[in-house]
Tab-separated table of C-alpha atoms in Angstrom:
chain	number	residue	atom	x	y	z
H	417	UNK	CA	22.493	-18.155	-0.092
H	418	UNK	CA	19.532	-16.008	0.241
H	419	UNK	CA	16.729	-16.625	3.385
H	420	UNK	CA	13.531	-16.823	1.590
H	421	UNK	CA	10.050	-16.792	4.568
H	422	UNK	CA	6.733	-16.441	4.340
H	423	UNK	CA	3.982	-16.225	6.648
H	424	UNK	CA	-0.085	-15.421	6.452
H	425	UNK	CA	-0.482	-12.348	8.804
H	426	UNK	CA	-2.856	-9.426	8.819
H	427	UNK	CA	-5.006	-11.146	6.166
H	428	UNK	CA	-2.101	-12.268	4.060
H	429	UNK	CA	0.840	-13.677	2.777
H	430	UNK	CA	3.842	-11.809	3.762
H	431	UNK	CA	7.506	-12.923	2.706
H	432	UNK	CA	10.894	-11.811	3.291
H	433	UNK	CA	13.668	-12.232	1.272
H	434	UNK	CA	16.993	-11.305	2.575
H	435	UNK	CA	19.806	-11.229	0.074
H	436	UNK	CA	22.592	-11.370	2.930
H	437	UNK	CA	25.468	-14.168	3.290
H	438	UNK	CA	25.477	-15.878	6.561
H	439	UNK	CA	21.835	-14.728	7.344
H	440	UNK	CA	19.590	-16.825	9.166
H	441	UNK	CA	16.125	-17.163	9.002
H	442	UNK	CA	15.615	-16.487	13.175
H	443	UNK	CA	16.671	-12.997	12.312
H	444	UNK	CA	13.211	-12.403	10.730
H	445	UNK	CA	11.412	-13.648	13.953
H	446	UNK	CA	10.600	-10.001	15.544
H	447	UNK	CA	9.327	-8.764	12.362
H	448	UNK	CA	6.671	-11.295	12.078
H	449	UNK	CA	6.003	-11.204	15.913
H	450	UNK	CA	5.601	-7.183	14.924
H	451	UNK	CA	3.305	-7.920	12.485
H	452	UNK	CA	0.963	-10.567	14.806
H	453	UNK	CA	0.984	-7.882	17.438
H	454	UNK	CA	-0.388	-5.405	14.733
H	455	UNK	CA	-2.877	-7.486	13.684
H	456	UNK	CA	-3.930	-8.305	16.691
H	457	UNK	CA	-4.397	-4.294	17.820
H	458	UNK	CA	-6.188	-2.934	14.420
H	459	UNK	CA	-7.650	-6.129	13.072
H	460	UNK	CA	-11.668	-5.131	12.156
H	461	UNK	CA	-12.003	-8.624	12.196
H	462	UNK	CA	-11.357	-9.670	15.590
H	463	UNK	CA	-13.939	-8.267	18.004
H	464	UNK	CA	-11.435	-7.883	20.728
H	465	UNK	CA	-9.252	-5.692	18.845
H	466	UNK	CA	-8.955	-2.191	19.844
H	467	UNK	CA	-10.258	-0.807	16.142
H	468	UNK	CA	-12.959	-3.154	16.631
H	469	UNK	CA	-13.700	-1.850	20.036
H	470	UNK	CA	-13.472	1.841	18.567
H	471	UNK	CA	-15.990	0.898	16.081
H	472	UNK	CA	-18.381	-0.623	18.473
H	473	UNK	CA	-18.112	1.921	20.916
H	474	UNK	CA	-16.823	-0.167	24.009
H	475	UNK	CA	-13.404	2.061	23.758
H	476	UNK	CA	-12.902	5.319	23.749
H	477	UNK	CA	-10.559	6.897	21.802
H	478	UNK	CA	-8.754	8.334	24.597
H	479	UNK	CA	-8.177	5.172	26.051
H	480	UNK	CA	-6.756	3.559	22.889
H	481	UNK	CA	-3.118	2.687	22.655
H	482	UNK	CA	-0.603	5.508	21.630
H	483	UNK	CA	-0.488	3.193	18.561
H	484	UNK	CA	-3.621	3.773	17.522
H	485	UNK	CA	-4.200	6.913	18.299
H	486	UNK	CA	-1.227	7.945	16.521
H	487	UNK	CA	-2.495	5.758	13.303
H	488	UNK	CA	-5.505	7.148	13.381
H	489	UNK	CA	-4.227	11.051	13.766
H	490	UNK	CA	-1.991	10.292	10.041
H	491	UNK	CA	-5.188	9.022	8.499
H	492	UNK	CA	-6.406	12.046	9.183
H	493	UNK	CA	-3.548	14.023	7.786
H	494	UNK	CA	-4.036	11.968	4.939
H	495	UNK	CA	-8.240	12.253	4.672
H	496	UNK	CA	-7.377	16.056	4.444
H	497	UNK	CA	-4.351	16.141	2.216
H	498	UNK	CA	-6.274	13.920	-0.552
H	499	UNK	CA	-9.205	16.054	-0.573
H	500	UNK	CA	-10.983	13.530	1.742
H	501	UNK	CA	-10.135	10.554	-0.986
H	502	UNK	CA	-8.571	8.640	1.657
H	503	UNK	CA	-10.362	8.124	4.352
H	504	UNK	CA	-10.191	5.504	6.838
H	505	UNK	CA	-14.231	5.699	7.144
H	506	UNK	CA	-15.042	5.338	3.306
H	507	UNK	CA	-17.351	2.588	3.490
H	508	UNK	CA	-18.811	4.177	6.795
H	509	UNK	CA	-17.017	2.154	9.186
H	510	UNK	CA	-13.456	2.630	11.089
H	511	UNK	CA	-11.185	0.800	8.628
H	512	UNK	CA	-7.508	2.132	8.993
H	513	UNK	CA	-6.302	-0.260	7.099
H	514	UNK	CA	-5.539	1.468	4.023
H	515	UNK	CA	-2.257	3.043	6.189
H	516	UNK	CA	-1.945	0.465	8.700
H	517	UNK	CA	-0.515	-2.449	5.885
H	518	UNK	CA	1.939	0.150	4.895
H	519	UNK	CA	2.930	1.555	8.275
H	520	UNK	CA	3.911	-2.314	9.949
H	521	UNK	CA	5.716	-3.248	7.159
H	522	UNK	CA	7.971	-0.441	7.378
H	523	UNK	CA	8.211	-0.913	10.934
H	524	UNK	CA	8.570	-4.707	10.301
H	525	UNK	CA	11.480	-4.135	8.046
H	526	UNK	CA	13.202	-2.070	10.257
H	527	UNK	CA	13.621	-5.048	12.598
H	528	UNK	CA	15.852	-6.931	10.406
H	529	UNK	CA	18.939	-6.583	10.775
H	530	UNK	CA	20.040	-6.978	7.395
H	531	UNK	CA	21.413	-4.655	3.946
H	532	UNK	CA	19.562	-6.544	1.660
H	533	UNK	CA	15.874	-7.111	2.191
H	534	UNK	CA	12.718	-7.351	-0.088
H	535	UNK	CA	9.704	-7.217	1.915
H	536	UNK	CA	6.777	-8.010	0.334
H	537	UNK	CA	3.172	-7.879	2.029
H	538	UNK	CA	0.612	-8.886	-0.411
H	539	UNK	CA	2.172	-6.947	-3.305
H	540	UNK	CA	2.999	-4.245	-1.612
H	541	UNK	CA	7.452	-3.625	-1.050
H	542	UNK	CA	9.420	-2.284	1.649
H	543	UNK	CA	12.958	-2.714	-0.485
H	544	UNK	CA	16.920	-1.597	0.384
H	545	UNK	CA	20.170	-2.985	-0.641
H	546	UNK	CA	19.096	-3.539	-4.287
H	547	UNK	CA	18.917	-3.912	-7.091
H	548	UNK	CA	15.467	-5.085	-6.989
H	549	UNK	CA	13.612	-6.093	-10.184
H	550	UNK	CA	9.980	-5.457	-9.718
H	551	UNK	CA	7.360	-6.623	-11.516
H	552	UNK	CA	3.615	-4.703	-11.412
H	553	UNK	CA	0.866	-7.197	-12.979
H	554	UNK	CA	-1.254	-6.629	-15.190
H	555	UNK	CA	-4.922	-5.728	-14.290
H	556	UNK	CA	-6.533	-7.456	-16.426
H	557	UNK	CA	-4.261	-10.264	-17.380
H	558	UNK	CA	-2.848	-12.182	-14.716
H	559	UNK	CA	0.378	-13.371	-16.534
H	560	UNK	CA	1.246	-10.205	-18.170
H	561	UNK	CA	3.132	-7.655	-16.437
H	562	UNK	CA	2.254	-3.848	-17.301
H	563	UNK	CA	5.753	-2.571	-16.188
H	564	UNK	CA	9.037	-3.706	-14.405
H	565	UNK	CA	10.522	-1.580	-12.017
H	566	UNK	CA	14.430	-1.371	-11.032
H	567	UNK	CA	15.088	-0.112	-7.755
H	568	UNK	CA	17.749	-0.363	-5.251
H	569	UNK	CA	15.401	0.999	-2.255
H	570	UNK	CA	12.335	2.678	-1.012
H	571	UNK	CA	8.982	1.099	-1.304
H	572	UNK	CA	6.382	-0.040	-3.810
H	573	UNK	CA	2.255	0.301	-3.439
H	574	UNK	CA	-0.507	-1.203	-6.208
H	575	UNK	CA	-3.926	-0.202	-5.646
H	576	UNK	CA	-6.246	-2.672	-7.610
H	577	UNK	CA	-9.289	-5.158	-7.732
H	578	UNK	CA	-7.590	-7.861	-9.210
H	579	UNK	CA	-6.659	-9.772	-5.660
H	580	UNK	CA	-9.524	-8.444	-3.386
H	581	UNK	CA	-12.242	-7.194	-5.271
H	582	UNK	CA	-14.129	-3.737	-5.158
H	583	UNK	CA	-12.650	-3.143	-1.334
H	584	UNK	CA	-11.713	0.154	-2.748
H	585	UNK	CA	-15.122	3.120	-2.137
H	586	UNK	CA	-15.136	6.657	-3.036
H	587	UNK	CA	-15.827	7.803	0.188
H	588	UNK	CA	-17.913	10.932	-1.551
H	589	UNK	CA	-19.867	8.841	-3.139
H	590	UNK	CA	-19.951	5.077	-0.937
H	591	UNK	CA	-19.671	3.542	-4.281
H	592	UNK	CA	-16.552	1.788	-5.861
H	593	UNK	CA	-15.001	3.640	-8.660
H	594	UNK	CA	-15.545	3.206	-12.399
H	595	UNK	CA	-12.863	3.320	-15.385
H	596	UNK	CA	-9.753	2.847	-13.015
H	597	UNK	CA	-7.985	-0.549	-12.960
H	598	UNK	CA	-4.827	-0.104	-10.887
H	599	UNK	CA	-2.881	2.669	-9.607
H	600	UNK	CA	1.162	2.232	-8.533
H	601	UNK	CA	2.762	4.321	-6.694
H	602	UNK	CA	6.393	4.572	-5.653
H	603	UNK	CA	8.704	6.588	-2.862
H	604	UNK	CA	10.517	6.565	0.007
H	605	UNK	CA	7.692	5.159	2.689
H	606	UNK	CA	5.085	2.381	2.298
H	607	UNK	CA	2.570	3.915	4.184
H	608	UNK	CA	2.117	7.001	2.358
H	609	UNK	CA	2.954	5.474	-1.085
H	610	UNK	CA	-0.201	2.990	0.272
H	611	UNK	CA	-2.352	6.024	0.840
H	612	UNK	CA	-1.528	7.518	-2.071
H	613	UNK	CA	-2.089	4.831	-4.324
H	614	UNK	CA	-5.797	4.217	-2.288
H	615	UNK	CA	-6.290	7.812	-2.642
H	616	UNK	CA	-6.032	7.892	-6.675
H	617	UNK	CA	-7.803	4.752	-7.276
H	618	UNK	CA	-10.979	6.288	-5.778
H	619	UNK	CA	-10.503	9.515	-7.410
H	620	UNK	CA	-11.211	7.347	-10.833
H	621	UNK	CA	-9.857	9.081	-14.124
H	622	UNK	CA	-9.319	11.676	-12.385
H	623	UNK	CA	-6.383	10.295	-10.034
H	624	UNK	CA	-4.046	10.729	-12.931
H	625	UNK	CA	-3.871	14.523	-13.160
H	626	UNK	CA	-3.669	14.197	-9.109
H	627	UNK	CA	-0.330	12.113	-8.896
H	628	UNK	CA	1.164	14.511	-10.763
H	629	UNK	CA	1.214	16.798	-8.024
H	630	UNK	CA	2.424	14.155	-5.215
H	631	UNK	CA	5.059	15.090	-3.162
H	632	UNK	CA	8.522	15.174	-4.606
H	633	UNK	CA	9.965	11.441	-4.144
H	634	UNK	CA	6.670	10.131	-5.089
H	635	UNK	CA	6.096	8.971	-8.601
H	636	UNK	CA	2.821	7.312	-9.799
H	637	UNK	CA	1.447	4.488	-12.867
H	638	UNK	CA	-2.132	4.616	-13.882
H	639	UNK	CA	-3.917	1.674	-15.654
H	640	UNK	CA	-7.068	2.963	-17.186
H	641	UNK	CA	-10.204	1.167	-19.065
H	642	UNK	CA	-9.635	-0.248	-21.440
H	643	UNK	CA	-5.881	-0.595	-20.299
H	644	UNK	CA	-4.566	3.223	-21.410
H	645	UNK	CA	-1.239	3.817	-19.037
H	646	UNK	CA	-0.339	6.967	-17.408
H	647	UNK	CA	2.514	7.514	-15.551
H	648	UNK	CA	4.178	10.624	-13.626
H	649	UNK	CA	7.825	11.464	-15.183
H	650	UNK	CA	9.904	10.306	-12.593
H	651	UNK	CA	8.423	6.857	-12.774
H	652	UNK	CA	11.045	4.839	-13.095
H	653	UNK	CA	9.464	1.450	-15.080
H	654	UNK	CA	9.447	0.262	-18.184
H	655	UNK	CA	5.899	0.408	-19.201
H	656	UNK	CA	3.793	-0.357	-22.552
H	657	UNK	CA	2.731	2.642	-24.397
H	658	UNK	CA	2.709	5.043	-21.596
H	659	UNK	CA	2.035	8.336	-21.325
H	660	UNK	CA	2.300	11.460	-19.135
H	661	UNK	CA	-1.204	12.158	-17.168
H	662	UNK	CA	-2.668	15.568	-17.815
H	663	UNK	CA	-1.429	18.576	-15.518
H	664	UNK	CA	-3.091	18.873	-12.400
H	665	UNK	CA	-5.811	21.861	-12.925
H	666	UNK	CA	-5.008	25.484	-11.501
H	667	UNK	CA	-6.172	26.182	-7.937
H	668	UNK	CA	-8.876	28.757	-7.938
């Protein structure tokens, strides 16, 4: 019988399922004390947390846990590999949260001891031991689904407005972008897939022609206004009139 928990952590619902006979549900207990101890460290809610301390200037960054530091150093990677379209300072204050949902689910996931796990935080999947049938909502109606995915591993991202709003800022500009509704991106780790799907959102209609040059293992779904799909050619769901996004322009 499969173990089936969920728990509200880092701002929101995370469940595990775990597919494997005999498996109890105490085996998910360090992933979800993981998690706590994450939110706990890069929270910019809590003022006592470490990002919150950053922010306000009471910690140095030298001082900050390896963690964080280390968190911090692959935003960076990321700010420059995405042209500076993810940025864990888009709306002007730290915010590494973009990577940091990502990053402790993997981690979290890697605590269970089990060869068949979904783990879902807030949409976003850590996945192994499929087959997994994935559905990606619609972004503009909430029982429709715009694809379905079949995977047997690796992890799933959805940047979108539907659940939290306009939390999503081109950090060129400050302002949220116009003419994207969600972006989906697929691969091997949650964290970069996260990044990557943040990153294309606030690139707007241009994000399309951008995930086609993601790394290989990476494949991407854009939903456009007024609901015009593109997706990369590896992308392995079964989507509604979808087509190929542009060609990334020539360098130069």
């Amino acid at each position: 019988m499969a173990v089936e928990r969920t728990e509200h952590v880092m701002g929101m619902p995370v469940t595990a399922h775990v597919r494997d006979p005999g498996f109890a549900s105490g085996g998910l207990d360090a992933a979800f004390a993981w998690l706590r101890d994450v939110d706990a460290l890069f929270s910019t809610y809590r003022p006592e947390s470490e990002i919150s301390r950053l922010e306000a200037g009471t910690l140095a960054l030298a001082d900050a846990a390896p963690l964080v530091r280390a968190v911090l150093g692959r935003c960076e990677a990321l700010r420059l590999e995405t042209g500076g379209y993810f940025d864990a300072r888009a709306r002007g204050a730290l915010d590494p949260s973009g990577l940091v949902k990502g990053w402790a689910l993997e981690r979290a996931a890697a605590l269970v001891d089990a060869g068949s796990l979904c783990l879902d935080g807030g949409g976003d999947l850590v996945l192994r031991g499929g087959p997994w049938r994935v559905g990606i909502r619609h972004p503009l109606e909430r029982d429709r689904q715009c694809a379905v995915l079949e995977l047997r591993e690796g992890a799933v991202a959805t940047s979108a407005t539907y659940e939290r709003g306009e939390h999503i800022a081109d950090p060129h500009t400050g302002r949220p972008p116009r003419g994207v509704l969600s972006v989906t991106v697929t691969g091997p780790e949650l964290a970069r897939a996260d990044a990557y799907a943040t990153a294309a959102f606030a690139m707007a209609e241009a994000g399309p022609a951008w995930t086609a040059g993601l790394p290989a293992g990476y494949e991407a779904m854009t939903v456009l206004e007024p609901g015009r799909v593109l997706c990369t050619p590896g992308f392995s769901g079964r989507s509604p009139r979808a087509r190929r996004p542009p060609a990334p322009a020539p360098a130069g």
